[in-house]
PDB file of C-alpha atoms and ligand atoms in Angstrom:
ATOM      1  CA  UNK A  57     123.530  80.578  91.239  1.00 90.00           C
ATOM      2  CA  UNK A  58     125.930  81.711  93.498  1.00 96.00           C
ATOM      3  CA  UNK A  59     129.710  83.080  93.754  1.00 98.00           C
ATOM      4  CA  UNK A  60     131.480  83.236  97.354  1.00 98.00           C
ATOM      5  CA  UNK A  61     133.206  85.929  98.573  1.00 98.00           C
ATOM      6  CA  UNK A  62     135.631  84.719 101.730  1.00 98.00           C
ATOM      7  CA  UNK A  63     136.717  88.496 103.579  1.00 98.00           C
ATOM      8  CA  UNK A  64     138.733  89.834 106.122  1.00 97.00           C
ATOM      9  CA  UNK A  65     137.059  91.289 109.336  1.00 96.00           C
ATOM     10  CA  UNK A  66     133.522  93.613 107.869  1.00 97.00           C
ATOM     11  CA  UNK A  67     134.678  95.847 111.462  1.00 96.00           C
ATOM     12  CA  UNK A  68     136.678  97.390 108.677  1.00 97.00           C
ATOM     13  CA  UNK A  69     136.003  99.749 106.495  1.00 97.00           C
ATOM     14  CA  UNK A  70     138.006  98.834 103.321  1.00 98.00           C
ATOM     15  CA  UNK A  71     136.512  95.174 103.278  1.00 98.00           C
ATOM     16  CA  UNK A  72     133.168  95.856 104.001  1.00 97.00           C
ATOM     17  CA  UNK A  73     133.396  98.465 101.295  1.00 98.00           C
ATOM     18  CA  UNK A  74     134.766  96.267  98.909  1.00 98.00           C
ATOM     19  CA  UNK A  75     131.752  93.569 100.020  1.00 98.00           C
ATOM     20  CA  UNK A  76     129.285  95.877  99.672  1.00 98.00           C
ATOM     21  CA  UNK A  77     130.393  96.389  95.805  1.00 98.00           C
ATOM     22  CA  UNK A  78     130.493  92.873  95.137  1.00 98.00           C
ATOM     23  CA  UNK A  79     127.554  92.086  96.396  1.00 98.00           C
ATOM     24  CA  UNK A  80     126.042  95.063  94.465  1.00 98.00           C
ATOM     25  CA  UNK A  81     127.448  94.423  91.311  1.00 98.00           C
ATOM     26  CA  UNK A  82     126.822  90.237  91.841  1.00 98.00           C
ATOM     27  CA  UNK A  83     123.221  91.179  91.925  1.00 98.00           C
ATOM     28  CA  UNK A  84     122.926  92.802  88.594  1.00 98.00           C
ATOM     29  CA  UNK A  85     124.409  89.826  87.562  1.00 97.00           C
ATOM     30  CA  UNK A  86     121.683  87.518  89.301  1.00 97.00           C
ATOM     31  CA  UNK A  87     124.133  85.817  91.386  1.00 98.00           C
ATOM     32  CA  UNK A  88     123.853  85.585  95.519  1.00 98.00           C
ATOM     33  CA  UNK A  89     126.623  86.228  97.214  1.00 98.00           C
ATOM     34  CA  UNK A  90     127.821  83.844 100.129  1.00 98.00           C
ATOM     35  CA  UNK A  91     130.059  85.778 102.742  1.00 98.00           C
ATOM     36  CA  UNK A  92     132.992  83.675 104.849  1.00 98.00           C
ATOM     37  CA  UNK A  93     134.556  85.809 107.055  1.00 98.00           C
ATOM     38  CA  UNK A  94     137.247  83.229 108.811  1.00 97.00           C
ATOM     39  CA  UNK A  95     138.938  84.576 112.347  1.00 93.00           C
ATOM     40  CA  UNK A  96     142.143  83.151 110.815  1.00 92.00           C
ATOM     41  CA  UNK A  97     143.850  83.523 107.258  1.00 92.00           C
ATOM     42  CA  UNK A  98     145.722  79.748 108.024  1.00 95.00           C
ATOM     43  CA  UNK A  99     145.580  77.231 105.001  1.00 97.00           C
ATOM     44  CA  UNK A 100     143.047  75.030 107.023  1.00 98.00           C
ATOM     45  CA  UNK A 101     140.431  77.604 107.556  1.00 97.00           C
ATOM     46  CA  UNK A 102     140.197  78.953 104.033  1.00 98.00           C
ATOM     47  CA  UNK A 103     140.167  75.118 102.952  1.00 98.00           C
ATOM     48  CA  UNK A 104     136.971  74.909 105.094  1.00 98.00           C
ATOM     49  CA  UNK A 105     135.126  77.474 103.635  1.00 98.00           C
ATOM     50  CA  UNK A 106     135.906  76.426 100.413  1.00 98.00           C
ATOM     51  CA  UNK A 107     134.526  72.724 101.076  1.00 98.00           C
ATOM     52  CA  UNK A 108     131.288  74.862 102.182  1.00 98.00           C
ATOM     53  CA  UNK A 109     130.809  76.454  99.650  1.00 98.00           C
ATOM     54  CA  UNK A 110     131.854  73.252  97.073  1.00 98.00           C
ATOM     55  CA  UNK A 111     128.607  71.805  99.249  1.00 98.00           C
ATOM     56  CA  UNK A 112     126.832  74.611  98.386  1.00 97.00           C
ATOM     57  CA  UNK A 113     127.502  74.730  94.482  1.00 97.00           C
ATOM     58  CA  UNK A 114     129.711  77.285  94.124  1.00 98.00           C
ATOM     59  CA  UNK A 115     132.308  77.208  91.054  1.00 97.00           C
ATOM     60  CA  UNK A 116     134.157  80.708  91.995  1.00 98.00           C
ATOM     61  CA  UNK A 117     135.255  82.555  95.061  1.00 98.00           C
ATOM     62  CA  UNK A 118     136.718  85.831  95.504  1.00 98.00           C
ATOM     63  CA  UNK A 119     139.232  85.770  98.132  1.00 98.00           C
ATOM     64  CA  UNK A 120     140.013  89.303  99.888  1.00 98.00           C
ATOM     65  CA  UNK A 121     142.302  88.249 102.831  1.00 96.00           C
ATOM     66  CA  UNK A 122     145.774  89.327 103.086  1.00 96.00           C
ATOM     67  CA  UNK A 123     147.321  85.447 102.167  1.00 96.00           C
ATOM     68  CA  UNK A 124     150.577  84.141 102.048  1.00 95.00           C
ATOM     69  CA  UNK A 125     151.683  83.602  98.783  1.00 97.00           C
ATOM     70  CA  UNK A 126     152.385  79.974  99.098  1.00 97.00           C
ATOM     71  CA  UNK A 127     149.093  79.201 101.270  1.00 97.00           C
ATOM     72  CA  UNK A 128     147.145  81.112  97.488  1.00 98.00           C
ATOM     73  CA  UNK A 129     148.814  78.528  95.362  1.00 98.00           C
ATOM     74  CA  UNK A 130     148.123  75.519  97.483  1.00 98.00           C
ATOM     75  CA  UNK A 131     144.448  76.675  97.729  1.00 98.00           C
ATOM     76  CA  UNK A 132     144.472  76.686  94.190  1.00 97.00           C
ATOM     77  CA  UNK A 133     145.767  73.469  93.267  1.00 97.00           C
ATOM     78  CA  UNK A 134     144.167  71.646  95.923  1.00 98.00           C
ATOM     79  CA  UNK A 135     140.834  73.218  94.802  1.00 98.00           C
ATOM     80  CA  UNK A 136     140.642  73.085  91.002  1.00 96.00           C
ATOM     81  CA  UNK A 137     136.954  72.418  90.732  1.00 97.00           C
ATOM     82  CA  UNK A 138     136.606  76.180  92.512  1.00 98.00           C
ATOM     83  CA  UNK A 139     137.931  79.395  90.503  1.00 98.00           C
ATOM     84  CA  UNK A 140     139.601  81.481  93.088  1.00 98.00           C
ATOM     85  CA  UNK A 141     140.423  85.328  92.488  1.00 98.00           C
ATOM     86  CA  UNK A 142     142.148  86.566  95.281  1.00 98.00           C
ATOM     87  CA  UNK A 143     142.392  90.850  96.162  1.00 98.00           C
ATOM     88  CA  UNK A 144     144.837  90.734  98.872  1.00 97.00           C
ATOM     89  CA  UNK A 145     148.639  88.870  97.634  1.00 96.00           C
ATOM     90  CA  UNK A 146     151.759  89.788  96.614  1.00 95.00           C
ATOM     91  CA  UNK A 147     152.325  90.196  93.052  1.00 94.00           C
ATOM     92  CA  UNK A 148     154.749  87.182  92.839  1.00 95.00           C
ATOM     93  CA  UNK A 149     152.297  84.926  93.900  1.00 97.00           C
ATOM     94  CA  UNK A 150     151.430  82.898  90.633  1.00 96.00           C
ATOM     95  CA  UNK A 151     147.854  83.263  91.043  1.00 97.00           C
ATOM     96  CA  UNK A 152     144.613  85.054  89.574  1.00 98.00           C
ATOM     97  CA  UNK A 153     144.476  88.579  91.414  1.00 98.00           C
ATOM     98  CA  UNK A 154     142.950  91.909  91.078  1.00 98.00           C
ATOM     99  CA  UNK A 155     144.646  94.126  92.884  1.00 97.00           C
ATOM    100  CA  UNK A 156     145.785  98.020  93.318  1.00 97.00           C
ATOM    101  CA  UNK A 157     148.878  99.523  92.435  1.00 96.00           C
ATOM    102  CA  UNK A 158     150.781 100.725  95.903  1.00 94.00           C
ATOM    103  CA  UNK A 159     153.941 101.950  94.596  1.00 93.00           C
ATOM    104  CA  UNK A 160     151.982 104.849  92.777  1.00 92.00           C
ATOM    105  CA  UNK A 161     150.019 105.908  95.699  1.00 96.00           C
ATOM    106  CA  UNK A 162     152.733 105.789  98.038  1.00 97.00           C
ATOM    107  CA  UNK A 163     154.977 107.464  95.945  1.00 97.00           C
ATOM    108  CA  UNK A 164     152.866 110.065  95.444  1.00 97.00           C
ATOM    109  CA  UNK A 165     152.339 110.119  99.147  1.00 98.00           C
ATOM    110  CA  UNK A 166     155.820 110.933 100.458  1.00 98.00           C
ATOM    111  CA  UNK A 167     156.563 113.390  97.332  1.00 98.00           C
ATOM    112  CA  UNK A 168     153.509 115.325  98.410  1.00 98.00           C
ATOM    113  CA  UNK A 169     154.709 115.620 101.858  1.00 98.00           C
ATOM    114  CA  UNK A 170     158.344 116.516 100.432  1.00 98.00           C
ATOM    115  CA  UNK A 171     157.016 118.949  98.678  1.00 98.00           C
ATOM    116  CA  UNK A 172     155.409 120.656 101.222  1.00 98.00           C
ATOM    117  CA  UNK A 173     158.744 120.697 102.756  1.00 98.00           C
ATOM    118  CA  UNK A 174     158.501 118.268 105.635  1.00 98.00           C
ATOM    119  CA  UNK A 175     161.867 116.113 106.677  1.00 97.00           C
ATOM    120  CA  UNK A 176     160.879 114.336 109.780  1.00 98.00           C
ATOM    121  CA  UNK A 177     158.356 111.385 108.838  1.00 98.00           C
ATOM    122  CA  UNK A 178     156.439 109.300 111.127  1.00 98.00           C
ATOM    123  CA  UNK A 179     155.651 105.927 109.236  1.00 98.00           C
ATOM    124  CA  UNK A 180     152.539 103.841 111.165  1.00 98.00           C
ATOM    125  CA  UNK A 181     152.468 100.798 109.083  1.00 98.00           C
ATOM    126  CA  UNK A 182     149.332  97.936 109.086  1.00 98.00           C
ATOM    127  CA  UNK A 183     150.091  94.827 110.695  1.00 98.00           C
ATOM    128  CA  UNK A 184     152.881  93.334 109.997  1.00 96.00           C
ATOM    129  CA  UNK A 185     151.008  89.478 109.017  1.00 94.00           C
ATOM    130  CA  UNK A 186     149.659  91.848 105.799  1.00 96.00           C
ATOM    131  CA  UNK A 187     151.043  91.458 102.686  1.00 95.00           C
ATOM    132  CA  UNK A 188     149.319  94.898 102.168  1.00 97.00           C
ATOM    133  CA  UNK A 189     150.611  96.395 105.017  1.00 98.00           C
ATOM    134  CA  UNK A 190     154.520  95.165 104.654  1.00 97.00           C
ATOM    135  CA  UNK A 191     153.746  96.295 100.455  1.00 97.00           C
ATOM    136  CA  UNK A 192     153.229  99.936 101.949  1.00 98.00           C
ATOM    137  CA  UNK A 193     156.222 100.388 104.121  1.00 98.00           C
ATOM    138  CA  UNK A 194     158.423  99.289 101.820  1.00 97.00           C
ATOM    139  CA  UNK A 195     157.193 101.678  99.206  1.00 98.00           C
ATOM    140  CA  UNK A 196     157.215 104.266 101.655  1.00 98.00           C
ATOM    141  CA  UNK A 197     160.652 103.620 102.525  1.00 98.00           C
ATOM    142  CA  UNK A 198     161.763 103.448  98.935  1.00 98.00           C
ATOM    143  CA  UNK A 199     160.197 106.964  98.055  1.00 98.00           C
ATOM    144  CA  UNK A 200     161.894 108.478 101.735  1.00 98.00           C
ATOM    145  CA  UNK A 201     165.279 106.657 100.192  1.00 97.00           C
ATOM    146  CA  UNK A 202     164.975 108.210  96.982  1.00 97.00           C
ATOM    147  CA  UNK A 203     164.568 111.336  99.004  1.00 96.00           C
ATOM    148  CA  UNK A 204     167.567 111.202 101.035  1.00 96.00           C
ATOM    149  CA  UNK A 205     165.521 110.479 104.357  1.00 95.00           C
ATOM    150  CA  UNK A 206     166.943 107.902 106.707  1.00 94.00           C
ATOM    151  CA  UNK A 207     165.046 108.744 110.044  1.00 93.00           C
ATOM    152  CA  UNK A 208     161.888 107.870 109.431  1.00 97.00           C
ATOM    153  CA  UNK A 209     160.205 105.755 112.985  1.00 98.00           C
ATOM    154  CA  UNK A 210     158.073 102.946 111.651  1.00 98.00           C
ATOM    155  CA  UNK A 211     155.519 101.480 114.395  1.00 98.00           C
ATOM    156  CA  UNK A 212     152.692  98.914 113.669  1.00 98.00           C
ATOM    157  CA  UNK A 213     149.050  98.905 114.091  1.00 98.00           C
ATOM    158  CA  UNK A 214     146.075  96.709 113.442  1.00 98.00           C
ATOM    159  CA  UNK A 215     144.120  99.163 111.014  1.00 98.00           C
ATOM    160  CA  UNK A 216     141.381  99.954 113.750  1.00 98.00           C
ATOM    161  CA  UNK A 217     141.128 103.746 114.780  1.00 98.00           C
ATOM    162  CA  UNK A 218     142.225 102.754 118.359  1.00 98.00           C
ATOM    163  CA  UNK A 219     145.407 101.131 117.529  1.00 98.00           C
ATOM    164  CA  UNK A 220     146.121 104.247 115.683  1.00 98.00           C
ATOM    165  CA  UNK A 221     145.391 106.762 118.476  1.00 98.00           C
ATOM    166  CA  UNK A 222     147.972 104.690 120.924  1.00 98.00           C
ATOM    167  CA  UNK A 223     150.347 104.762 118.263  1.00 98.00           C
ATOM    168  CA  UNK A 224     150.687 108.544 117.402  1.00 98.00           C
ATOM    169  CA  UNK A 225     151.624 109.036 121.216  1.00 98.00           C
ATOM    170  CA  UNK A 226     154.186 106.276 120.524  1.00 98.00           C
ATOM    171  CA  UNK A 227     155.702 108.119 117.690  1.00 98.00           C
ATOM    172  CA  UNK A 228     155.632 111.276 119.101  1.00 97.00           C
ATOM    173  CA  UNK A 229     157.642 110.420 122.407  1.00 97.00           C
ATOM    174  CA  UNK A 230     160.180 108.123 120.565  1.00 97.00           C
ATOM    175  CA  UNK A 231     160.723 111.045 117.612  1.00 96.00           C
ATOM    176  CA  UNK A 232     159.419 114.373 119.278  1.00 96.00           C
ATOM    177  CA  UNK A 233     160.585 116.455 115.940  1.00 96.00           C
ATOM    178  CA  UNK A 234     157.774 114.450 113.491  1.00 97.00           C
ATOM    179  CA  UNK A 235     156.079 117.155 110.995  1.00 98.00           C
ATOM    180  CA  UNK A 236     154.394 114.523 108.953  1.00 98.00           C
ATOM    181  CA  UNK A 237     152.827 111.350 110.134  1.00 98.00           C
ATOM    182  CA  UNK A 238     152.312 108.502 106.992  1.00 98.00           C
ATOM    183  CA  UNK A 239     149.212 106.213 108.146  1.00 99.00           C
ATOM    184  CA  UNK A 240     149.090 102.961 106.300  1.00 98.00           C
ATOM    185  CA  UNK A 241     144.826 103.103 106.321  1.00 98.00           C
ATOM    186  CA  UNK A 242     142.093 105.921 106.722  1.00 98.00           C
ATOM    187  CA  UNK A 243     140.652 104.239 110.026  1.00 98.00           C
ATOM    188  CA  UNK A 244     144.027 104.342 111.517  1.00 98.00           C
ATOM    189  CA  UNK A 245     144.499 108.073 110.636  1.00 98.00           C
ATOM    190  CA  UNK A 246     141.008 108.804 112.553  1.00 98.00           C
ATOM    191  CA  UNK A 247     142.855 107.700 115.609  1.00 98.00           C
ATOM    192  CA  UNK A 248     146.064 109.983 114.949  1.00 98.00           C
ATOM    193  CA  UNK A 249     144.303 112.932 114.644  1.00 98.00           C
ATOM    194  CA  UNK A 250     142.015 112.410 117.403  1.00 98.00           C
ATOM    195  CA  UNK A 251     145.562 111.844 119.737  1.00 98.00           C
ATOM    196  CA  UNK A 252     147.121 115.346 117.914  1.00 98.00           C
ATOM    197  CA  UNK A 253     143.424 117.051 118.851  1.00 98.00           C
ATOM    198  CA  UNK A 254     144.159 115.759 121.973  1.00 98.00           C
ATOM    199  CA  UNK A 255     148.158 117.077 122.431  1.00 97.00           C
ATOM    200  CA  UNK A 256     146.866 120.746 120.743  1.00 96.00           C
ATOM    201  CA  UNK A 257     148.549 119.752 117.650  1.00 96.00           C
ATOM    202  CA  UNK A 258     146.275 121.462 115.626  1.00 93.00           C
ATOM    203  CA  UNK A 259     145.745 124.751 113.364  1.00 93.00           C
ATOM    204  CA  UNK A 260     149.650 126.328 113.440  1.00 93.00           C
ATOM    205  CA  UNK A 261     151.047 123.654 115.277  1.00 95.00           C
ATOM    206  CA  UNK A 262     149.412 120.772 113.114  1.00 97.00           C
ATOM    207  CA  UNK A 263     151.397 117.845 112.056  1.00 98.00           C
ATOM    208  CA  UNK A 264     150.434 116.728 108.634  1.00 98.00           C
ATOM    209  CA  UNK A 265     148.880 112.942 108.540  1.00 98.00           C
ATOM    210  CA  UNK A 266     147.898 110.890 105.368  1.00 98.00           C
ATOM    211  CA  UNK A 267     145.776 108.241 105.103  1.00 98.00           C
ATOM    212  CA  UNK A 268     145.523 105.481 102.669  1.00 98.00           C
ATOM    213  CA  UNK A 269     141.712 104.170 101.266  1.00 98.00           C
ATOM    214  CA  UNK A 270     139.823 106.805 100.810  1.00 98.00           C
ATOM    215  CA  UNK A 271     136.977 105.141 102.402  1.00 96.00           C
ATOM    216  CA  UNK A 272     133.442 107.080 102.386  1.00 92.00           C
ATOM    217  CA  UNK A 273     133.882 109.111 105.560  1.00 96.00           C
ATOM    218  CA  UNK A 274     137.505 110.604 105.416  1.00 97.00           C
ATOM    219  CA  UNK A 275     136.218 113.524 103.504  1.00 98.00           C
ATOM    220  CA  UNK A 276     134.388 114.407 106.607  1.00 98.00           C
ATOM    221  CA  UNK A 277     137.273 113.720 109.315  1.00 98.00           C
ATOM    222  CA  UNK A 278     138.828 116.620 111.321  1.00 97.00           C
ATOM    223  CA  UNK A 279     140.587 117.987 109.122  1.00 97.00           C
ATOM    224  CA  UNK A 280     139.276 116.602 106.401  1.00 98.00           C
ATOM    225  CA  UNK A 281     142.134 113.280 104.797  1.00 98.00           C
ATOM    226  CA  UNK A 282     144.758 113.555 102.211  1.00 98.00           C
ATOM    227  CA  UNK A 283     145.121 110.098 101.161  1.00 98.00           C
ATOM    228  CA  UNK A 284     145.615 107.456  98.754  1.00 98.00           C
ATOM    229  CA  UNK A 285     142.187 106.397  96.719  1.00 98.00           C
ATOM    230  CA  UNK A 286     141.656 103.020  96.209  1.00 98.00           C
ATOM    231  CA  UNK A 287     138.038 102.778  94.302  1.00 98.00           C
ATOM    232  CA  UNK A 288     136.459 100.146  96.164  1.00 98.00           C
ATOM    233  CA  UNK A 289     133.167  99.907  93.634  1.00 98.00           C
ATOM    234  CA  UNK A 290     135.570  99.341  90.837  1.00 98.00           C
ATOM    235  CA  UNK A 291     137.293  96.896  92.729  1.00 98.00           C
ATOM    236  CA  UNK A 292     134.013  94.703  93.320  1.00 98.00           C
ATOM    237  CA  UNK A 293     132.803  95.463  89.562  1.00 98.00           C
ATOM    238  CA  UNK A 294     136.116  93.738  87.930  1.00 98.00           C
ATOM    239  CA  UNK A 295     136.059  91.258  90.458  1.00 98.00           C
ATOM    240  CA  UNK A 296     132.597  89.930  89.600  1.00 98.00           C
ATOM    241  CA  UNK A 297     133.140  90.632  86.210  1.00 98.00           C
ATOM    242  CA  UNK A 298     136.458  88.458  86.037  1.00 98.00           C
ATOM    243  CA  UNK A 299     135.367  85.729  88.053  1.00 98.00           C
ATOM    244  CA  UNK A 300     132.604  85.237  85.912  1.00 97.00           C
ATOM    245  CA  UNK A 301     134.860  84.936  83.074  1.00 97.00           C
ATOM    246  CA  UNK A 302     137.303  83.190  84.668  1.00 96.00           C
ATOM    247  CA  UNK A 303     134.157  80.438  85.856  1.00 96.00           C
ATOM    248  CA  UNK A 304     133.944  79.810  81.976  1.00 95.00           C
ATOM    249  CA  UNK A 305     137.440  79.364  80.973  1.00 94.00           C
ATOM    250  CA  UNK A 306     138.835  77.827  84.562  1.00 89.00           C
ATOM    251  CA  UNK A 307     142.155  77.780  82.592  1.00 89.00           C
ATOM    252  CA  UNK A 308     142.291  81.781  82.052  1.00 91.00           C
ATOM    253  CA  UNK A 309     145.129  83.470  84.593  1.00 93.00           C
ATOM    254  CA  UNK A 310     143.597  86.736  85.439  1.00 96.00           C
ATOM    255  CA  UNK A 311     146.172  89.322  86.856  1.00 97.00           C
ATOM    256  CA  UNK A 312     144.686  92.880  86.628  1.00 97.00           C
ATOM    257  CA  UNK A 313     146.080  96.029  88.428  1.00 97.00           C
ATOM    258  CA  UNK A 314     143.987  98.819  89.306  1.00 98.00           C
ATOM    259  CA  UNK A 315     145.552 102.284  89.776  1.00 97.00           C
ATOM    260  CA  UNK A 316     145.689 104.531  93.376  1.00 97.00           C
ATOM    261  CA  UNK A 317     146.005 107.913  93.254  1.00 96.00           C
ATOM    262  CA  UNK A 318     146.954 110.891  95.926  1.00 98.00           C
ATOM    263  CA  UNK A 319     143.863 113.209  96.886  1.00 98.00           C
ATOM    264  CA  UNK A 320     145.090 116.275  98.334  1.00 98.00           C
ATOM    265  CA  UNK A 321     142.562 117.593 101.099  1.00 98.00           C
ATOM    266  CA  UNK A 322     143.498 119.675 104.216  1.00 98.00           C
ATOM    267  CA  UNK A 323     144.814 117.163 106.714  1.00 98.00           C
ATOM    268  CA  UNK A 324     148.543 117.936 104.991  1.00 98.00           C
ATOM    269  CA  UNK A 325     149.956 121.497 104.842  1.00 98.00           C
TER     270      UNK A 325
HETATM  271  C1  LIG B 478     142.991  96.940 102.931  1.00 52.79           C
HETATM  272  C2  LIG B 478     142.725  98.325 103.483  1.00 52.79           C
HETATM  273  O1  LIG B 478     143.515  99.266 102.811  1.00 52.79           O
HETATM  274  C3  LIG B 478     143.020  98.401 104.964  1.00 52.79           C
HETATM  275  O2  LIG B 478     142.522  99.610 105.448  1.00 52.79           O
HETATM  276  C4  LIG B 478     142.425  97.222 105.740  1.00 52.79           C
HETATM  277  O3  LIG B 478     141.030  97.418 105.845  1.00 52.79           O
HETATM  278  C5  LIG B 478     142.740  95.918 105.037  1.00 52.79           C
HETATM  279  O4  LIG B 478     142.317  95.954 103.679  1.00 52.79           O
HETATM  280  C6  LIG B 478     142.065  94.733 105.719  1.00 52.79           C
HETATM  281  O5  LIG B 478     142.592  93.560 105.227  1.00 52.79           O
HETATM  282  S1  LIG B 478     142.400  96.921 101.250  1.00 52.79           S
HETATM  283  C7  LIG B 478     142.845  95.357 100.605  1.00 52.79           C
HETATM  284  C8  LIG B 478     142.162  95.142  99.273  1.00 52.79           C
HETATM  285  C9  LIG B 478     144.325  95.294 100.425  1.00 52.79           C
END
């Protein structure tokens, strides 16, 4: 038997993570795993997959795409002979999720920062069709509220390492005072501090950068990430593990909410 998994672009770090645990975890299980990886997250193309993989047998599919709430629920009802669980939605979306917890992480982000006395934030947000993404910045922005900060610059990138190097020269000209940059993913942090390597913002004259994933290499960046954990191999554990259950009792809503938390390494001072 099989389950599907239907992902957002395996160029990136977080989802092909996050595959890589579900598949793992699937095949203790004895279930295959059938990858979709659509170019587009538009009702249609996620309604194609899912008739491929109804052809193929498949009862349940885990959906990590960043979705619309309203395209989730029509996917659902439209589909009821398929049990979707879906990664990447809003929590007001009246669907079965697993998800992580942003407001801790980014909380805990911004405080840290704070803390360390910084006043003039940089935010570079994910792109702004991610629920994700748009869940970040606001949290951000809540914690700098909360803080008294009003003059934060927000720009947008695409998660990749290259959007993020053009962006920290972006920030930097339209807000030269920035101490503290806040990077919505780890990738896109690689690209910021290869831009501040670049301008001799380094050692004394650093500017502090967080990430947000804690994928498997950010330990080993220059310097190495402070960022926000999400465990991916938990992630793809409870996903399995809830799909499976959710395959026997089609009727079960599943809403489960995994934590983040800050990990302090030398890429903040
Ligand atoms: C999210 C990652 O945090 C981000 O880096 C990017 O890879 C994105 O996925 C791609 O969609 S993690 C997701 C479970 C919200």
């Amino acid at each position: 038997p099989s389950i599907g998994l239907i992902t957002a672009s395996l160029t990136l770090h977080a989802p092909s993570q996050i595959a890589a645990a579900i598949k793992s975890h699937a095949s203790t299980r004895q279930l295959e795993v059938a990858i979709a990886m659509p170019a587009m997250a538009d009702y249609d193309s996620l309604q194609a997959r899912l008739n491929e993989f109804r052809a193929q047998n498949i009862r349940g599919a885990i959906i990590n795409l960043p979705l619309e709430g309203s395209i989730a629920e029509k996917l659902v009802s439209e589909n009821p002979d398929i049990c979707c669980l879906f990664l990447d939605i809003s929590p007001e979306t009246n669907v079965s999720c697993v998800r992580f917890d942003h407001h801790e992480g980014c909380g805990a982000c911004v405080s840290h920062l704070w803390a360390l006395g910084h006043r003039h934030f940089g935010l570079l947000a994910g792109p702004e069709s991610s629920v994700s993404a748009r869940m970040r910045l606001s949290s951000w922005r809540e914690a700098l509220h909360r803080h008294g900060v009003s003059n934060a610059v927000t720009v947008f990138g695409d998660w990749s390492a290259a959007s993020g190097w053009r962006k920290a020269f972006e920030l930097l000209h339209q807000y030269p005072r920035i101490s503290a940059i806040v990077v919505a993913n780890d990738q896109m942090a690689l690209g910021v501090l290869s831009a501040l390597a670049q301008l001799n913002r380094t050692g004394s004259r650093a500017i502090s950068v967080t990430g947000y994933d804690d994928t498997a290499d950010s330990l080993y960046f220059q310097p190495p990430l402070t960022t926000v954990a999400q465990d991916f191999n938990t992630l793809g554990k409870r996903a399995v593990e809830l799909l499976i259950q959710q395959v026997d009792a089609p009727q079960m809503r599943i809403r489960e909410l995994l934590p983040t938390r800050l990990v302090v390494r030398q890429s903040t001072w």
